[in-house]
Short mmCIF file of C-alpha atoms in Angstrom, two decimals:
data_model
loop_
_atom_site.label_atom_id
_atom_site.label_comp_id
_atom_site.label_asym_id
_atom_site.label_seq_id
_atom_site.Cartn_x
_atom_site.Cartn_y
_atom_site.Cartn_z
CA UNK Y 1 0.00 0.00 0.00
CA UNK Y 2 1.56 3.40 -1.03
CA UNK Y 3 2.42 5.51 2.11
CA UNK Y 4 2.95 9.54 2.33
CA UNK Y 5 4.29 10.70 5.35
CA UNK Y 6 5.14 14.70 6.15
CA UNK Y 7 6.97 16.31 8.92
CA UNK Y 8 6.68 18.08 10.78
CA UNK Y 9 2.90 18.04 11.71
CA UNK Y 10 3.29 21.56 12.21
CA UNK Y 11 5.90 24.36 12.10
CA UNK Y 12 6.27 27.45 13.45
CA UNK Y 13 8.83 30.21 11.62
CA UNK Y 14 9.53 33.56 12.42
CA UNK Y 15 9.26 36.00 9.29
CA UNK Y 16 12.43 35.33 7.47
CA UNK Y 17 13.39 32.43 8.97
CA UNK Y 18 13.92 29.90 6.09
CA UNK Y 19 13.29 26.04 7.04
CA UNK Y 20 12.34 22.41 5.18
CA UNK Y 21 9.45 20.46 5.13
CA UNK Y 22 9.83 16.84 4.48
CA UNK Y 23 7.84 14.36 2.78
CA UNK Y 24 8.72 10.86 2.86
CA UNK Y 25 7.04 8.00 0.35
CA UNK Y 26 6.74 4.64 -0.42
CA UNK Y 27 5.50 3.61 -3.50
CA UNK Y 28 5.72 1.55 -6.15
CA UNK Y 29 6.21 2.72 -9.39
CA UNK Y 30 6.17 6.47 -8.72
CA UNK Y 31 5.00 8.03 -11.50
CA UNK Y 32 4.71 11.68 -9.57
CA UNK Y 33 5.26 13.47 -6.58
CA UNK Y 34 2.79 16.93 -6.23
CA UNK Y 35 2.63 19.54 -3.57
CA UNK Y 36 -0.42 21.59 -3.10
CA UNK Y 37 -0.84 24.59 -0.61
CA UNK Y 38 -4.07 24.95 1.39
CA UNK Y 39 -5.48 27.64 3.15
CA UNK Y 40 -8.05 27.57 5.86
CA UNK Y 41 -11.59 26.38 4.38
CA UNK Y 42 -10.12 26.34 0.58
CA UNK Y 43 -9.19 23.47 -1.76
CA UNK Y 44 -5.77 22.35 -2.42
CA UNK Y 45 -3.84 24.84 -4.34
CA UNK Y 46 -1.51 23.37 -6.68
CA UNK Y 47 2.48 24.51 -6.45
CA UNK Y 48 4.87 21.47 -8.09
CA UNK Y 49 4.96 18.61 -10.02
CA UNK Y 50 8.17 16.61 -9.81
CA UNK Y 51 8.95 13.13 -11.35
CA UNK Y 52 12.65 12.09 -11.23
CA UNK Y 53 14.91 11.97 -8.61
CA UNK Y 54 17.12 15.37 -8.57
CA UNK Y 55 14.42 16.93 -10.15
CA UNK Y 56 13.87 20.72 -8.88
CA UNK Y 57 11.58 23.16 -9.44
CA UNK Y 58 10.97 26.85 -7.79
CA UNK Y 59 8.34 29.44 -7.16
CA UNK Y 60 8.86 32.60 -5.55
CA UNK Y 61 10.13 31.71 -2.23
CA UNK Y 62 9.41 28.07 -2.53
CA UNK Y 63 11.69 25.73 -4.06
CA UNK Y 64 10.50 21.51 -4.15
CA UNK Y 65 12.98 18.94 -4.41
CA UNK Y 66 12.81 14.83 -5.11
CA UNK Y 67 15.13 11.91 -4.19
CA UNK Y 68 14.09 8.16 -4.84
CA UNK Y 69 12.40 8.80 -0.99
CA UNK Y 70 11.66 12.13 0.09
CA UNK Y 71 10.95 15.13 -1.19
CA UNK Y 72 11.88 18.15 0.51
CA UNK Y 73 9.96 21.88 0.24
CA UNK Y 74 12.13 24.41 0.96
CA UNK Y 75 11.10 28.17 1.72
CA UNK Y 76 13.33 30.74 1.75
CA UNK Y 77 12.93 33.97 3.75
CA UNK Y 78 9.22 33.29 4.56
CA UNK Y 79 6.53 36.13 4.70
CA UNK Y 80 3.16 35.95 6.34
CA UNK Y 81 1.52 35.31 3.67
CA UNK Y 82 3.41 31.80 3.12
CA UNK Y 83 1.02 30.06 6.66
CA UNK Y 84 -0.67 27.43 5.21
CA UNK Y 85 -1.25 23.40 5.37
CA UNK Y 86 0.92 22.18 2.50
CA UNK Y 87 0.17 18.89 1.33
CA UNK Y 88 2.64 16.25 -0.63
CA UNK Y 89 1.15 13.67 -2.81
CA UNK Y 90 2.21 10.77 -4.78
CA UNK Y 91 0.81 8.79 -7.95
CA UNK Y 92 1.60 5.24 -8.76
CA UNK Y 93 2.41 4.67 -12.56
CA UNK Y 94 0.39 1.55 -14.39
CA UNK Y 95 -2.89 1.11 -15.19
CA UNK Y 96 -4.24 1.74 -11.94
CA UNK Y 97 -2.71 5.01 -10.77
CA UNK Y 98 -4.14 7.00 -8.07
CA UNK Y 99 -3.31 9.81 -5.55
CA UNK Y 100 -2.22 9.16 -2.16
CA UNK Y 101 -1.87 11.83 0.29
CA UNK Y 102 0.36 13.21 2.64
CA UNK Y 103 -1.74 14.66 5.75
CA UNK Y 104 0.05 18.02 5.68
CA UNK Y 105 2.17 20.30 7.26
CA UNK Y 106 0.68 23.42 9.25
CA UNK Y 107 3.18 26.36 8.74
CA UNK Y 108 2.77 29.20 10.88
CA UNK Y 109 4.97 32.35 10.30
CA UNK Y 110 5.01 35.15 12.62
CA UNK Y 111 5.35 38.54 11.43
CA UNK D 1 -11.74 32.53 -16.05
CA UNK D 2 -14.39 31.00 -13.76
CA UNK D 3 -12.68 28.59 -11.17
CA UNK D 4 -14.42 25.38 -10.02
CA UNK D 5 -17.82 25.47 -8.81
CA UNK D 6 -19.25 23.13 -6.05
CA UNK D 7 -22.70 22.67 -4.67
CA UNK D 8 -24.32 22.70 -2.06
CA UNK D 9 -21.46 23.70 -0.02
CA UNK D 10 -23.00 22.81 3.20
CA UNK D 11 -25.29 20.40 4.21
CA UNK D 12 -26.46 18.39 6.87
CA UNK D 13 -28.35 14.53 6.54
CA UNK D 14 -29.07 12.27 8.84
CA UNK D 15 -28.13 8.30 8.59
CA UNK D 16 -29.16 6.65 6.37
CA UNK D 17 -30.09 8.86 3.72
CA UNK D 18 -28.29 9.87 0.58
CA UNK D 19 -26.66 12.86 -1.00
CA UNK D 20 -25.87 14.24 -4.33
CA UNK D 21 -23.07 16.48 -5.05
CA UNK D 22 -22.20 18.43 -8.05
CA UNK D 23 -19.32 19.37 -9.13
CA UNK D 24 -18.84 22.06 -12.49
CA UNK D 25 -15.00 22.12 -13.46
CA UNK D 26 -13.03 25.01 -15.41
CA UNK D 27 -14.32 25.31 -18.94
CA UNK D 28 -12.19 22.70 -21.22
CA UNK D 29 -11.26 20.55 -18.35
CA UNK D 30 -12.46 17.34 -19.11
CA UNK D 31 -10.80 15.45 -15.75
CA UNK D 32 -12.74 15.79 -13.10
CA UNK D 33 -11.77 13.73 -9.58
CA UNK D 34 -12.80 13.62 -6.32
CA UNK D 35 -11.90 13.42 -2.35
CA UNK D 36 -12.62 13.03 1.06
CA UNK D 37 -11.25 14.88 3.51
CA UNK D 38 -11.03 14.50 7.17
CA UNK D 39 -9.36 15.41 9.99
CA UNK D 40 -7.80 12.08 10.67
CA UNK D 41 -7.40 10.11 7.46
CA UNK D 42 -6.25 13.39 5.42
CA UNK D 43 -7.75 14.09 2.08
CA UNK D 44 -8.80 10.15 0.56
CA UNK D 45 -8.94 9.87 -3.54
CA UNK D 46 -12.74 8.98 -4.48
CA UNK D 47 -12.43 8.29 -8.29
CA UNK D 48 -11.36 10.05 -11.32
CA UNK D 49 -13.99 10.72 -14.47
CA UNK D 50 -12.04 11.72 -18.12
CA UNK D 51 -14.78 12.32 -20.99
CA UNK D 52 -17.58 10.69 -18.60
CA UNK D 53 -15.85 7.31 -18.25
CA UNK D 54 -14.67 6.74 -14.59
CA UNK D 55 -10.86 6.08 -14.83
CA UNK D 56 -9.77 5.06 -11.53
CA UNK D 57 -11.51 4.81 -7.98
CA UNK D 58 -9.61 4.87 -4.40
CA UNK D 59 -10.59 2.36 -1.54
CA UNK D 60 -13.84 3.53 -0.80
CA UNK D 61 -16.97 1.28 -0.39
CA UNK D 62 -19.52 1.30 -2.95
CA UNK D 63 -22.10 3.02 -1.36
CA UNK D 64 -19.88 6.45 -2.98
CA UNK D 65 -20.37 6.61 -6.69
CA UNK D 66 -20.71 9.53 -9.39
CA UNK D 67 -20.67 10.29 -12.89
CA UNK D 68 -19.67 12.77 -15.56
CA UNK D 69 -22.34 14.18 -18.09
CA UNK D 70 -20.82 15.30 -21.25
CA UNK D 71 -20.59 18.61 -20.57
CA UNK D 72 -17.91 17.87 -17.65
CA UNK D 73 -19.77 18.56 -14.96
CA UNK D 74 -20.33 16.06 -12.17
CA UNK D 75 -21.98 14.76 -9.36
CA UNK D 76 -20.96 12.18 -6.81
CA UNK D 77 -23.45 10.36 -4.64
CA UNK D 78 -23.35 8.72 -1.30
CA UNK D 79 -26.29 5.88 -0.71
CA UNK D 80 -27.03 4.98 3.47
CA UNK D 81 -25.13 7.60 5.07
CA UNK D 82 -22.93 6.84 8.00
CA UNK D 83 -21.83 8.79 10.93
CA UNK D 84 -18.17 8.44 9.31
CA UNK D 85 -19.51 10.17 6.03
CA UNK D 86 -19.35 13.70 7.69
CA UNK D 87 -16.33 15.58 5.81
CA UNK D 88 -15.40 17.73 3.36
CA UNK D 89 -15.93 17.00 -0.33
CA UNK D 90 -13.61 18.32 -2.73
CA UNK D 91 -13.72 18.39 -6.21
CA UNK D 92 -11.02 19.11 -8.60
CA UNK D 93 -10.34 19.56 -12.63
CA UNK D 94 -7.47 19.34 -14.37
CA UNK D 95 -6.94 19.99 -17.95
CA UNK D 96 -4.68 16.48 -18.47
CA UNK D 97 -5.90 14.47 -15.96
CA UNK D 98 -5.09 13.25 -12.85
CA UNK D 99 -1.67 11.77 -13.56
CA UNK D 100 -0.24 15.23 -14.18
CA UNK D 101 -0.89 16.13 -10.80
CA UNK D 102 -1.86 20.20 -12.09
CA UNK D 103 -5.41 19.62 -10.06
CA UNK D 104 -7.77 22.82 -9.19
CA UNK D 105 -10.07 22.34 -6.95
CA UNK D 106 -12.81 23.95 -5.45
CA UNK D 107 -13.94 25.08 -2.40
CA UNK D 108 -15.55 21.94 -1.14
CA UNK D 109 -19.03 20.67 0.24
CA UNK D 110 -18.97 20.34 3.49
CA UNK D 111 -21.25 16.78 4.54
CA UNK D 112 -22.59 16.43 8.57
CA UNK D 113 -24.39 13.51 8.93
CA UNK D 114 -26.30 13.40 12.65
#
């Protein structure tokens, strides 16, 4: 059974104050690995696709990374703004691909 | 560009009844999927329609069904309501289906069951 797990549950940054989150998978066959952002009583926003190992990709402060079993979301120099649940997903390849879920990360920062 | 639309987005049944939600995605999306999500199990994949044939369904019983019509738009139903059933329902489109991962989704329905 494919398995998403992120950490930390929550996280608590002061403006500025860059930090990680992690998301940790098992899978087989990955055929993607997604992060979305979610605010308070919204759908998932979607931020990154990524679908090799060393694959990067950036947006504005946030930068997503992928090894064969984590994936890392990096924020640089994080505003206000940023505080949000972000949520890391994975997709099996084959015939019978689906999304599994990560249950999130709570990121607090402080102005 | 109108974003996606769900309905109702609260609602409260009691056991045992059913429910019909309906999803409209963005205009020329022709994925449309759907979730479950709850405090403790996270958001939970439902199925996945592309052109109105269902493509792939998570592990849910089979009491939660849907459709697509062919203008996109869709509606998922749950039969005999259970306590467990309370949660939020999201819908999402996506221009080139699920496996690309690019999913927007709306704003939810929002289930109680007493």
């Amino acid at each position: 059974e494919d398995q998403v797990t992120q950490s930390p549950e929550a996280l608590r940054l002061q403006e500025g104050e860059s930090s990680s989150l992690n998301c940790s998978y098992t899978v087989s066959g990955l055929r993607g690995l997604f992060w979305y952002r979610q605010d308070p009583g919204k759908g998932p926003e979607f931020l990154f696709t990524l679908y090799s190992a060393g694959e990067e990709k950036e947006k504005e402060r946030l930068k997503a990374t992928l090894t064969k079993k984590e994936s890392f979301l990096h924020i640089t120099a994080p505003k206000p703004e940023d505080s949000a649940t972000y949520l890391c997903a994975v997709e099996r390849g084959g015939s019978n691909y689906k999304l599994t879920f990560g249950k999130g990360t709570l990121l607090t920062v402080n102005p | 560009k109108a974003g996606v639309t769900q309905t109702p987005r609260y609602l409260i049944k009691t056991r045992g009844q059913q429910v019909t939600l309906s999803c409209s995605p963005i205009s020329g999306h022709r994925s449309v999927s759907w979730y479950q999500q709850t405090p403790g199990q996270g958001l939970q994949f439902l199925f996945e329609y592309f052109s109105e044939t269902q493509r792939n369904k998570g592990n849910f019983p089979g009491r939660f069904s849907g459709r697509q019509f062919s203008n996109s738009r869709s509606e998922m139903n749950v039969s005999t309501l259970e306590l467990g059933d309370s949660a939020l329902y999201l819908c999402a489109s996506s221009p080139g289906g699920l496996e690309t991962g690019e999913l927007f989704f709306g704003e939810g329905s929002r289930l109680t069951v007493l």
